[in-house]
Structures are given as structure tokens and as C-alpha cells.
CSV table of C-alpha atoms in Angstrom, one decimal:
chain,number,residue,atom,x,y,z
A,1069,MET,CA,50.6,-6.4,5.5
A,1070,ALA,CA,47.3,-4.5,4.9
A,1071,SER,CA,44.9,-6.3,2.2
A,1072,ALA,CA,43.7,-4.5,-0.7
A,1073,THR,CA,40.3,-2.9,-0.6
A,1074,GLN,CA,38.3,-4.4,-3.4
A,1075,LYS,CA,37.2,-1.4,-5.7
A,1076,ILE,CA,33.6,-2.0,-7.2
A,1077,THR,CA,32.5,-1.3,-10.6
A,1078,LEU,CA,29.5,0.5,-11.7
A,1079,ALA,CA,26.9,-0.7,-14.5
A,1080,SER,CA,27.6,1.2,-17.7
A,1081,SER,CA,25.3,3.8,-18.9
A,1082,ARG,CA,23.8,3.9,-22.5
A,1083,ASP,CA,21.0,4.9,-24.8
A,1084,ILE,CA,18.6,2.6,-26.0
A,1085,PRO,CA,16.0,2.8,-28.7
A,1086,PHE,CA,12.6,2.6,-26.4
A,1087,ASN,CA,11.2,-0.2,-28.9
A,1088,LYS,CA,13.9,-2.4,-27.6
A,1089,LEU,CA,12.9,-2.2,-23.9
A,1090,VAL,CA,10.3,-4.5,-22.5
A,1091,LEU,CA,8.7,-4.0,-18.8
A,1092,SER,CA,10.2,-6.7,-16.7
A,1093,GLN,CA,7.6,-9.0,-14.9
A,1094,SER,CA,9.6,-8.6,-11.7
A,1095,ASN,CA,9.1,-5.2,-11.4
A,1096,VAL,CA,7.6,-4.9,-7.9
A,1097,ARG,CA,5.4,-1.8,-8.1
A,1098,HIS,CA,2.1,-2.9,-8.7
A,1099,ILE,CA,-0.3,-0.6,-7.2
A,1100,LYS,CA,-0.8,2.8,-8.3
A,1101,VAL,CA,0.2,5.9,-5.9
A,1102,GLY,CA,1.8,9.2,-5.8
A,1103,VAL,CA,1.9,11.1,-9.2
A,1104,SER,CA,-0.2,9.4,-12.1
A,1105,ILE,CA,1.4,8.3,-15.3
A,1106,GLU,CA,-0.1,10.7,-17.3
A,1107,GLU,CA,1.1,13.4,-15.2
A,1108,LEU,CA,4.8,11.8,-15.1
A,1109,ALA,CA,4.2,11.7,-18.8
A,1110,GLU,CA,3.8,15.5,-19.0
A,1111,SER,CA,6.7,16.1,-16.2
A,1112,ILE,CA,9.1,14.1,-18.8
A,1113,VAL,CA,7.7,16.3,-22.0
A,1114,ARG,CA,8.4,19.7,-19.7
A,1115,ARG,CA,11.9,18.3,-17.9
A,1116,GLY,CA,13.1,15.3,-19.8
A,1117,LEU,CA,13.8,12.3,-18.5
A,1118,ILE,CA,15.5,12.9,-15.1
A,1119,GLN,CA,16.6,9.5,-14.0
A,1120,SER,CA,17.8,7.0,-16.2
A,1121,LEU,CA,16.0,3.4,-16.4
A,1122,HIS,CA,17.8,0.3,-15.1
A,1123,VAL,CA,17.8,-2.4,-17.5
A,1124,ARG,CA,19.2,-5.8,-18.2
A,1125,PRO,CA,19.9,-7.9,-21.4
A,1126,VAL,CA,17.1,-10.2,-22.6
A,1127,LEU,CA,18.7,-13.5,-23.3
A,1128,ASP,CA,17.5,-16.3,-25.4
A,1129,GLY,CA,17.5,-20.1,-24.3
A,1130,GLU,CA,21.1,-20.5,-25.0
A,1131,GLY,CA,22.3,-17.6,-23.1
A,1132,ALA,CA,22.8,-15.1,-26.2
A,1133,GLU,CA,21.6,-11.8,-26.0
A,1134,THR,CA,18.4,-11.1,-27.9
A,1135,GLY,CA,18.9,-7.1,-28.7
A,1136,LEU,CA,16.1,-6.6,-25.9
A,1137,PHE,CA,16.7,-5.2,-22.5
A,1138,GLU,CA,14.2,-5.5,-19.9
A,1139,VAL,CA,13.3,-2.8,-17.3
A,1140,PRO,CA,13.0,-4.0,-13.4
A,1141,ALA,CA,13.6,-0.9,-12.2
A,1142,GLY,CA,11.7,2.2,-13.6
A,1143,GLY,CA,8.7,0.9,-14.4
A,1144,ARG,CA,6.6,4.0,-14.2
A,1145,ARG,CA,9.0,6.0,-16.3
A,1146,PHE,CA,8.7,3.4,-18.8
A,1147,ARG,CA,4.8,3.3,-18.6
A,1148,ALA,CA,5.0,7.1,-19.1
A,1149,LEU,CA,7.6,7.0,-22.3
A,1150,GLU,CA,4.9,4.4,-23.5
A,1151,LEU,CA,2.1,6.7,-23.3
A,1152,LEU,CA,3.9,9.2,-25.2
A,1153,VAL,CA,4.8,7.0,-27.9
A,1154,LYS,CA,1.0,5.9,-28.0
A,1155,GLN,CA,0.2,9.6,-28.0
A,1156,LYS,CA,2.7,10.1,-30.9
A,1157,ARG,CA,4.6,12.9,-28.9
A,1158,LEU,CA,7.9,10.5,-29.0
A,1159,ASN,CA,9.3,8.4,-31.8
A,1160,LYS,CA,9.1,4.9,-30.7
A,1161,SER,CA,12.6,4.0,-31.8
A,1162,ALA,CA,13.8,7.3,-29.5
A,1163,PRO,CA,17.0,6.7,-27.7
A,1164,VAL,CA,16.4,6.2,-23.8
A,1165,PRO,CA,18.9,6.8,-21.1
A,1166,CYS,CA,19.7,3.6,-19.6
A,1167,VAL,CA,21.9,1.9,-16.7
A,1168,VAL,CA,22.8,-1.4,-18.2
A,1169,SER,CA,23.8,-4.1,-15.6
A,1170,ASP,CA,25.1,-7.4,-16.4
A,1171,ALA,CA,22.7,-10.0,-17.6
A,1172,ASN,CA,24.4,-12.8,-15.5
A,1173,ASP,CA,24.8,-10.6,-12.3
A,1174,GLY,CA,24.3,-12.8,-9.4
A,1175,ILE,CA,22.0,-10.0,-7.9
A,1176,LEU,CA,18.3,-11.3,-8.5
A,1177,ILE,CA,16.2,-8.8,-10.9
A,1178,ASP,CA,13.6,-8.9,-8.0
A,1179,GLU,CA,16.0,-7.4,-5.8
A,1180,VAL,CA,17.2,-4.4,-8.1
A,1181,SER,CA,13.3,-3.6,-8.4
A,1182,LEU,CA,12.6,-3.9,-4.8
A,1183,ALA,CA,15.8,-1.8,-3.6
A,1184,GLU,CA,15.3,1.5,-6.0
A,1185,ASN,CA,11.8,1.8,-4.3
A,1186,ILE,CA,12.8,0.9,-1.1
A,1187,GLU,CA,16.0,3.2,-0.9
A,1188,ARG,CA,14.4,6.1,-2.4
A,1189,ALA,CA,13.9,8.7,0.5
A,1190,PRO,CA,10.9,11.1,0.1
A,1191,LEU,CA,11.8,14.7,-0.1
A,1192,HIS,CA,11.7,16.4,3.5
A,1193,PRO,CA,8.8,18.9,3.5
A,1194,LEU,CA,11.4,21.7,4.5
A,1195,ASP,CA,13.4,20.9,1.2
A,1196,GLN,CA,10.0,21.3,-0.4
A,1197,PHE,CA,9.1,24.6,1.0
A,1198,ARG,CA,12.8,26.0,0.2
A,1199,ALA,CA,12.6,24.9,-3.5
A,1200,PHE,CA,8.8,26.1,-3.7
A,1201,LEU,CA,10.1,29.2,-2.1
A,1202,SER,CA,13.0,29.4,-4.4
A,1203,LEU,CA,10.7,29.3,-7.8
A,1204,ARG,CA,8.3,32.1,-6.5
A,1205,GLU,CA,11.4,34.3,-5.6
A,1206,LYS,CA,12.2,33.7,-9.4
A,1207,GLY,CA,8.9,34.8,-10.7
A,1208,MET,CA,6.5,31.9,-10.6
A,1209,SER,CA,3.1,32.0,-9.4
A,1210,ASP,CA,1.7,29.4,-6.8
A,1211,GLU,CA,-0.7,28.1,-9.5
A,1212,GLU,CA,2.4,27.7,-11.8
A,1213,ILE,CA,4.4,26.1,-9.2
A,1214,ALA,CA,1.5,23.5,-8.6
A,1215,ALA,CA,0.9,22.9,-12.2
A,1216,ALA,CA,4.7,22.0,-12.7
A,1217,PHE,CA,4.7,19.6,-9.8
A,1218,PHE,CA,1.3,18.3,-10.6
A,1219,VAL,CA,0.0,19.3,-6.7
A,1220,SER,CA,-2.9,21.6,-6.0
A,1221,ALA,CA,-2.2,25.2,-5.4
A,1222,GLN,CA,-3.3,24.9,-1.9
A,1223,VAL,CA,-0.4,22.3,-1.2
A,1224,VAL,CA,2.1,24.9,-2.5
A,1225,LYS,CA,0.4,27.8,-0.4
A,1226,GLN,CA,0.8,25.5,2.7
A,1227,ARG,CA,4.6,24.7,2.3
A,1228,LEU,CA,5.1,28.5,1.9
A,1229,ARG,CA,3.1,29.3,4.7
A,1230,LEU,CA,6.2,27.8,6.6
A,1231,THR,CA,7.9,31.1,6.1
A,1232,SER,CA,5.7,32.8,8.8
A,1233,VAL,CA,7.4,30.0,11.2
A,1234,ALA,CA,10.5,31.5,13.3
A,1235,PRO,CA,13.6,30.1,11.7
A,1236,SER,CA,14.5,28.8,15.5
A,1237,LEU,CA,11.4,26.8,15.3
A,1238,LEU,CA,12.4,25.6,11.7
A,1239,ASP,CA,15.7,24.6,13.0
A,1240,VAL,CA,13.9,22.8,15.8
A,1241,TYR,CA,11.7,20.5,13.3
A,1242,THR,CA,14.9,20.1,11.2
A,1243,GLU,CA,16.3,18.1,14.3
A,1244,ASP,CA,13.2,15.9,14.5
A,1245,ASP,CA,12.4,17.6,18.0
A,1246,MET,CA,9.0,18.7,16.4
A,1247,THR,CA,6.6,16.9,14.3
A,1248,LEU,CA,5.3,18.4,11.0
A,1249,GLU,CA,1.8,18.7,12.9
A,1250,GLN,CA,3.3,21.2,15.3
A,1251,LEU,CA,5.2,22.9,12.9
A,1252,MET,CA,2.1,23.6,10.7
A,1253,ALA,CA,0.1,24.9,13.9
A,1254,PHE,CA,2.5,27.8,14.3
A,1255,THR,CA,1.8,29.2,11.0
A,1256,VAL,CA,-1.7,30.5,12.5
A,1257,SER,CA,0.3,33.5,13.6
A,1258,ALA,CA,3.2,35.6,12.1
A,1259,ASP,CA,4.6,36.6,15.4
A,1260,HIS,CA,7.7,34.7,16.0
A,1261,GLY,CA,8.4,36.3,19.1
A,1262,ARG,CA,4.8,34.7,20.5
A,1263,GLN,CA,5.8,31.4,18.7
A,1264,GLU,CA,8.7,30.8,20.5
A,1265,GLN,CA,7.2,32.0,23.8
A,1266,VAL,CA,4.4,28.9,23.2
A,1267,TRP,CA,7.2,26.5,22.2
A,1268,GLU,CA,9.1,27.4,25.2
A,1269,ALA,CA,6.0,26.7,27.4
A,1270,LEU,CA,5.2,23.5,25.9
A,1271,GLN,CA,8.4,22.0,24.9
A,1272,HIS,CA,8.5,20.0,28.1
A,1273,SER,CA,5.0,19.5,28.9
A,1274,TRP,CA,3.1,16.4,27.9
A,1275,GLN,CA,0.0,18.6,26.4
A,1276,LYS,CA,1.8,19.9,23.3
A,1277,GLU,CA,-0.9,19.0,20.9
A,1278,PRO,CA,-1.1,20.9,17.1
A,1279,TYR,CA,-4.7,22.0,19.0
A,1280,GLN,CA,-2.9,23.3,22.1
A,1281,ILE,CA,-0.3,25.1,20.1
A,1282,ARG,CA,-3.3,26.8,18.0
A,1283,ARG,CA,-5.0,27.6,21.1
A,1284,MET,CA,-2.2,29.5,22.7
A,1285,LEU,CA,-1.6,31.2,19.8
A,1286,THR,CA,-5.0,32.5,19.2
A,1287,GLU,CA,-6.4,32.7,22.8
A,1288,ASN,CA,-6.7,36.6,22.3
A,1289,MET,CA,-8.7,36.5,19.2
A,1290,VAL,CA,-12.2,35.7,18.1
A,1291,ARG,CA,-13.1,32.7,16.0
A,1292,ALA,CA,-14.9,33.6,12.8
A,1293,ALA,CA,-17.6,31.3,13.6
A,1294,ASP,CA,-18.7,33.3,16.6
A,1295,ARG,CA,-22.1,35.0,16.7
A,1296,ARG,CA,-20.6,38.4,16.7
A,1297,VAL,CA,-18.7,38.0,13.5
A,1298,ARG,CA,-21.2,36.4,11.9
A,1299,PHE,CA,-23.6,39.1,13.0
A,1300,VAL,CA,-21.7,41.9,11.4
A,1301,GLY,CA,-20.1,39.9,8.4
A,1302,LEU,CA,-16.6,39.0,7.7
A,1303,GLU,CA,-16.3,41.0,4.9
A,1304,ALA,CA,-17.6,44.2,6.9
A,1305,TYR,CA,-14.8,43.8,9.4
A,1306,GLU,CA,-12.3,43.6,6.9
A,1307,THR,CA,-13.4,46.5,5.1
A,1308,ALA,CA,-13.3,48.6,8.2
A,1309,GLY,CA,-9.7,47.9,8.4
A,1310,GLY,CA,-9.8,44.2,10.6
A,1311,THR,CA,-7.4,41.5,9.8
A,1312,VAL,CA,-8.1,38.1,9.8
A,1313,LEU,CA,-5.7,35.1,10.5
A,1314,ARG,CA,-6.6,32.0,8.6
A,1315,ASP,CA,-5.2,28.4,9.4
A,1316,LEU,CA,-4.1,26.8,5.9
A,1317,PHE,CA,-3.7,23.3,7.5
A,1318,GLU,CA,-6.7,22.8,9.3
A,1319,ASP,CA,-10.6,23.7,8.9
A,1320,ASP,CA,-10.4,26.7,10.7
A,1321,GLN,CA,-14.2,27.8,9.9
A,1322,GLY,CA,-13.2,30.9,8.6
A,1323,GLY,CA,-10.2,31.8,10.9
A,1324,TRP,CA,-9.9,34.2,13.8
A,1325,VAL,CA,-10.7,37.9,14.0
A,1326,GLU,CA,-7.4,39.8,15.4
A,1327,ASP,CA,-9.0,43.4,16.1
A,1328,VAL,CA,-11.2,42.4,18.9
A,1329,PRO,CA,-12.3,46.1,19.7
A,1330,LEU,CA,-12.8,47.1,16.1
A,1331,LEU,CA,-15.3,43.9,16.0
A,1332,GLU,CA,-17.2,45.1,19.2
A,1333,ARG,CA,-17.5,48.4,17.8
A,1334,LEU,CA,-19.1,47.1,14.7
A,1335,VAL,CA,-21.6,45.0,17.0
A,1336,ALA,CA,-22.4,47.8,19.1
A,1337,GLU,CA,-23.2,50.1,15.9
A,1338,LYS,CA,-24.8,47.6,13.9
A,1339,LEU,CA,-27.2,46.5,17.1
A,1340,LYS,CA,-27.8,50.4,17.8
A,1341,THR,CA,-28.9,50.9,14.1
A,1342,GLU,CA,-31.7,47.9,14.5
A,1343,ALA,CA,-32.7,49.4,17.7
A,1344,GLU,CA,-33.6,52.8,16.3
A,1345,THR,CA,-35.5,51.0,13.6
A,1346,LEU,CA,-37.6,49.1,16.1
A,1347,ALA,CA,-37.9,52.8,18.3
A,1348,ALA,CA,-40.1,53.8,15.4
A,1349,GLU,CA,-42.7,51.0,16.3
A,1350,GLY,CA,-43.6,52.7,19.7
A,1351,TRP,CA,-41.9,51.0,22.5
A,1352,LYS,CA,-41.1,52.5,25.7
A,1353,TRP,CA,-37.5,50.9,26.1
A,1354,ILE,CA,-35.3,48.7,24.3
A,1355,GLU,CA,-32.4,46.9,25.6
A,1356,VAL,CA,-29.5,46.0,23.5
A,1357,SER,CA,-26.8,43.4,24.0
A,1358,ALA,CA,-24.9,40.9,21.9
A,1359,ASP,CA,-25.8,38.3,24.4
A,1360,PHE,CA,-28.4,38.4,27.4
A,1361,PRO,CA,-27.8,36.1,30.4
A,1362,TYR,CA,-30.2,33.1,30.9
A,1363,GLY,CA,-33.3,34.5,32.6
A,1364,HIS,CA,-33.2,38.3,31.7
A,1365,ALA,CA,-36.9,38.5,31.2
A,1366,GLN,CA,-37.7,36.9,34.7
A,1367,GLY,CA,-40.2,39.1,36.5
A,1368,LEU,CA,-41.3,40.9,33.4
A,1369,ARG,CA,-44.9,39.9,32.0
A,1370,ARG,CA,-44.7,39.0,28.3
A,1371,LEU,CA,-47.7,40.7,26.1
A,1372,GLN,CA,-49.7,38.2,23.9
A,1373,GLY,CA,-49.9,39.7,20.7
A,1374,THR,CA,-51.9,38.3,17.8
A,1375,ALA,CA,-50.4,36.9,14.4
A,1376,LEU,CA,-50.8,39.1,11.4
A,1377,ASP,CA,-52.7,37.6,8.9
A,1378,LEU,CA,-51.5,35.9,6.2
A,1379,THR,CA,-52.3,37.4,2.5
A,1380,ASP,CA,-54.2,35.0,-0.1
A,1381,GLU,CA,-50.7,35.1,-1.5
A,1382,ASP,CA,-48.7,33.9,1.4
A,1383,GLN,CA,-51.4,31.3,2.0
A,1384,ALA,CA,-50.8,29.6,-1.2
A,1385,THR,CA,-47.1,29.8,-1.1
A,1386,ARG,CA,-47.4,28.0,2.2
A,1387,GLN,CA,-49.7,25.3,1.0
A,1388,ALA,CA,-47.7,24.8,-2.2
A,1389,LEU,CA,-44.2,24.6,0.3
A,1390,ARG,CA,-46.0,22.0,2.1
A,1391,ASP,CA,-47.3,20.0,-0.8
A,1392,GLU,CA,-43.6,19.9,-2.4
A,1393,GLN,CA,-42.5,18.9,1.4
A,1394,ASP,CA,-44.7,15.9,1.5
A,1395,ARG,CA,-43.9,15.0,-2.1
A,1396,LEU,CA,-40.3,14.8,-1.7
A,1397,GLU,CA,-40.5,12.8,1.6
A,1398,ALA,CA,-42.7,10.5,-0.2
A,1399,GLU,CA,-40.3,10.1,-3.1
A,1400,HIS,CA,-37.7,9.3,-0.9
A,1401,ALA,CA,-39.4,7.2,2.0
A,1402,GLU,CA,-37.4,4.1,1.5
A,1403,THR,CA,-34.1,6.0,0.8
A,1404,ASP,CA,-31.3,5.4,3.8
A,1405,GLU,CA,-29.7,8.9,2.8
A,1406,LEU,CA,-30.8,11.7,1.0
A,1407,PRO,CA,-29.4,13.2,-2.5
A,1408,ASP,CA,-27.7,16.1,-1.4
A,1409,GLU,CA,-29.7,18.7,-3.3
A,1410,VAL,CA,-32.8,16.9,-2.0
A,1411,ASP,CA,-31.2,17.3,1.7
A,1412,VAL,CA,-30.7,20.9,1.0
A,1413,ARG,CA,-34.3,21.7,-0.8
A,1414,LEU,CA,-36.0,20.2,2.4
A,1415,GLY,CA,-34.2,22.7,4.8
A,1416,GLU,CA,-35.1,25.5,2.6
A,1417,ILE,CA,-38.7,24.5,3.0
A,1418,GLU,CA,-38.5,23.8,6.3
A,1419,GLU,CA,-37.1,27.3,7.0
A,1420,ALA,CA,-39.5,28.8,5.1
A,1421,LEU,CA,-42.4,27.4,6.6
A,1422,GLU,CA,-41.1,28.4,10.1
A,1423,ALA,CA,-40.8,31.7,8.9
A,1424,PHE,CA,-44.5,31.7,8.5
A,1425,GLU,CA,-45.1,30.3,12.0
A,1426,ASN,CA,-42.7,32.7,13.5
A,1427,ARG,CA,-44.3,35.7,11.6
A,1428,PRO,CA,-44.3,38.9,13.4
A,1429,LEU,CA,-47.1,39.3,16.2
A,1430,GLN,CA,-49.3,42.6,16.5
A,1431,TYR,CA,-49.9,44.4,19.5
A,1432,ASP,CA,-52.0,47.2,21.3
A,1433,ALA,CA,-50.7,50.3,20.8
A,1434,VAL,CA,-51.5,51.1,24.6
A,1435,GLU,CA,-49.4,48.1,25.5
A,1436,ILE,CA,-46.7,49.0,23.0
A,1437,ALA,CA,-46.5,52.5,25.1
A,1438,ARG,CA,-45.5,50.7,28.2
A,1439,ALA,CA,-43.7,47.5,27.2
A,1440,GLY,CA,-40.2,47.2,25.7
A,1441,VAL,CA,-37.9,45.0,23.3
A,1442,PHE,CA,-34.9,42.7,24.1
A,1443,VAL,CA,-32.1,43.1,21.2
A,1444,SER,CA,-29.5,40.6,20.8
A,1445,ILE,CA,-27.6,38.1,18.7
A,1446,ARG,CA,-28.6,34.4,18.3
A,1447,HIS,CA,-26.3,31.9,18.4
A,1448,ASP,CA,-26.2,31.5,14.4
A,1449,GLY,CA,-25.5,35.2,14.3
A,1450,GLN,CA,-29.0,36.6,12.9
A,1451,LEU,CA,-30.8,39.0,15.0
A,1452,ALA,CA,-32.7,38.3,17.9
A,1453,VAL,CA,-35.7,40.5,18.8
A,1454,GLU,CA,-37.8,39.8,21.6
A,1455,ARG,CA,-40.7,42.2,21.6
A,1456,GLY,CA,-43.5,43.1,24.3
A,1457,PHE,CA,-42.2,42.9,28.1
A,1458,VAL,CA,-43.4,45.0,30.4
A,1459,ARG,CA,-41.5,45.7,33.7
A,1460,PRO,CA,-43.4,45.6,37.1
A,1461,GLU,CA,-43.1,49.5,37.3
A,1462,ASP,CA,-44.5,50.1,34.0
A,1463,GLU,CA,-47.9,48.1,34.8
A,1464,ALA,CA,-51.0,50.2,34.7
A,1465,THR,CA,-52.8,50.5,38.0
A,1466,GLU,CA,-55.8,52.1,36.6
A,1467,GLU,CA,-57.2,52.2,32.6
A,1468,CYS,CA,-59.2,54.7,31.1
A,1469,GLU,CA,-62.4,53.6,29.7
A,1470,SER,CA,-62.0,55.8,26.9
A,1471,GLY,CA,-59.1,57.2,24.7
A,1472,GLY,CA,-56.6,54.0,25.7
A,1473,GLY,CA,-54.6,56.0,27.8
A,1474,PHE,CA,-53.3,54.7,31.2
A,1475,ARG,CA,-51.4,55.9,34.4
A,1476,GLY,CA,-48.4,54.1,35.8
A,1477,LYS,CA,-47.8,53.3,39.4
A,1478,GLY,CA,-47.7,56.4,41.5
């Protein structure tokens, strides 16, 4: 004969006035993590108490109920309600939904508190993404969603960015065959076909780190930190119709430029404009390139120009900068780490002093007429101008004693 299955009995629920509740000393949560008590209180104001408190009657020395109830599970909710009472936003005798267990229950009260916290499963990132997406589709902005759930707008944007990932890859992640970091790496590109190609190529490889996924998805693009992009300016590139791919999950240094031919055209046009300005100085030739190879000036003679004299005002400015530099360095000589504002200011001073030292050189007009200039882009995206190079075929074989003319090699 089969034995009857024993049925369990769930604890009863009822509303208890808040001033009849006391926080149990057996509540296991002591370290503050996650949403703050203040944020939880605001959530209760907005949505009500979503989850009931778990309580037990407090007994006196003779085992009789005192009318008070201790809270072993739900301590943060209790503190949030307590804060609302202190703020006079909740009546101290307001009824609170509670699950009431037997005071003589054989289960230790510490076990109840521990179980509630350990057995609670965090929301899966994809579930959070779908919930945020549903709210956005119903008209809430990213900022409103962030405010409602006490996260930053950046977190909301990151979760919603998962819409750019191919559904097939979302399924792979759901089955735990891909990490969240790998999934987030795919958001740098909205091309589902390319995403699936990359995963197909990497899924059986030992080298499928997030950086490898990003590298493969952006291999035909140019970093926004590239010297060419910095030279043209990201805003100018976008104004010209170029698109920029950005990664919300990693420091992408400004993203990736997708339209490389457009970038190259803008670079060429800006370099040409700079070259035309330099041509007005009278140089015989001007060579332009985004980047010249090492040794590009080998075999050419470099003119020795003279630095332009500083005006009285420039000399005064330079001396003032040196004095300020000496003063700041003396004031912080014993400091292990400079304050940010001082560090920035010293950098500005050093840059200004370098500009004085590297001021334009003045060349003889005759020399200019047979020399040339290399125009390129420095590593930091600034214009690089190298003046005064004479090619062997342009060297004078005979100089006129008068008039400053010259005759080239014949």
C-alpha cells in the first residue's frame, strides 16, 4: 500500500502595523550592497512594497506572545519603511504585508534570514534587457528607465544595445555557451551576418576573448584615436556624412570610423589646404603625406634658419611662465602625487614654453626658392611641417655676387 504524501502548510499572511515590527538581531545582512536604503524607500513610494516581510511573534519569558513581531527576513525593506516613517511619508502604524511563521517553529530564525538571501536568484542580463526594451517601447526614455530602477542611464543604454546582437547569438548566450563579456563585444557592429561569421570562426577556437571578437568586427575600420581622424576631427568627419561605430561596454577611445575612403579624402583635402598656405612662402616644392617613411629626408640638405626674435611682450610672457613653473614645483616638491589641477597647469606651461622654443625659423629668400617642405601628420594628430630641405639636383653650382640669384646644376 502506497504511503500518503505529506502535505506542507504555508505560513499565513496578514497586515501588521509598522510600529509592532522590530528588526531581528538574527538578520544576516550587515554589509550594504546593491540598491541603497534611500533608493529602496523611493521604490516603495513609487511601486508599493512588492515583497512581504517575513516575521515571527516575539515571546516573553513565559512563552506568551507580546504583540510584537521580529523581522529576520526583509531587513532592508524594514529599514526603508523606517526611513519613510522618519521622513513622515508613512504613518508609523501603517499596515505592512507580512508572512507570519510560527513562533515555535523548529527552523532556526537565522536559517530563515540566510535562506531568503542565498536562494534569491539575480535577474538574468537578457531578462533585464527585455524588460528595459518593453519599457522603452511603451514610451519611457533611457533616463526615465534609469531613474525608475536606480541605475545609470549608461547601464540602460548598455542593456538596450543588446538589440544589435543577432538573435541566434542571444540564443547561444541563453544556453550558457557564451559569456556576457563575449556577447557585449558583438555590440560594436550591427551587422548580424558578420557577427555570426565571427562567432562561427571563433566558437571552436581557444582564442575567443572579447578583444578578439571586437578586433575581427572592426578590422576594416579605423580607430577614432588614429592620427588621421584626430587631424580631420571626428565632428568634421560626421558632418561630411561619415558614421562612427561606438562600444558602450569598453573604453573604445572614441569608437571606429566606418567610412575609410571618406576619411582619406578629408585628410587629403585638409593637407592640400595646408600645403597651399605654405606655398605662399615661396618654397620650390611641397610634398604631402599623412605619414612619411623613416629616413624620408635622407640625402637632402637641411637649411639652417634663424629663430624669429621674440617681442618684448613674448619675452615677458615666457618669463612669467617660467616663474609660475618654478613656484608650483617648489610648492609641491615634497608631494608624492600632484593635485590634478596643478598637474594640468604644469602641462600647459610646459607646452607653452615648448612653443616659444620651437617658434618658426626665418630663412633666406634665395634658399627658400630652391628648397622644399614636407607636410604630414604627427602621432597626436597635429600638423607636422618640416621646412627647408634642398635636393641634390637643386643645389647651386654658382651663386651670383649680386642680386641673390642662383643657377642650378646644368
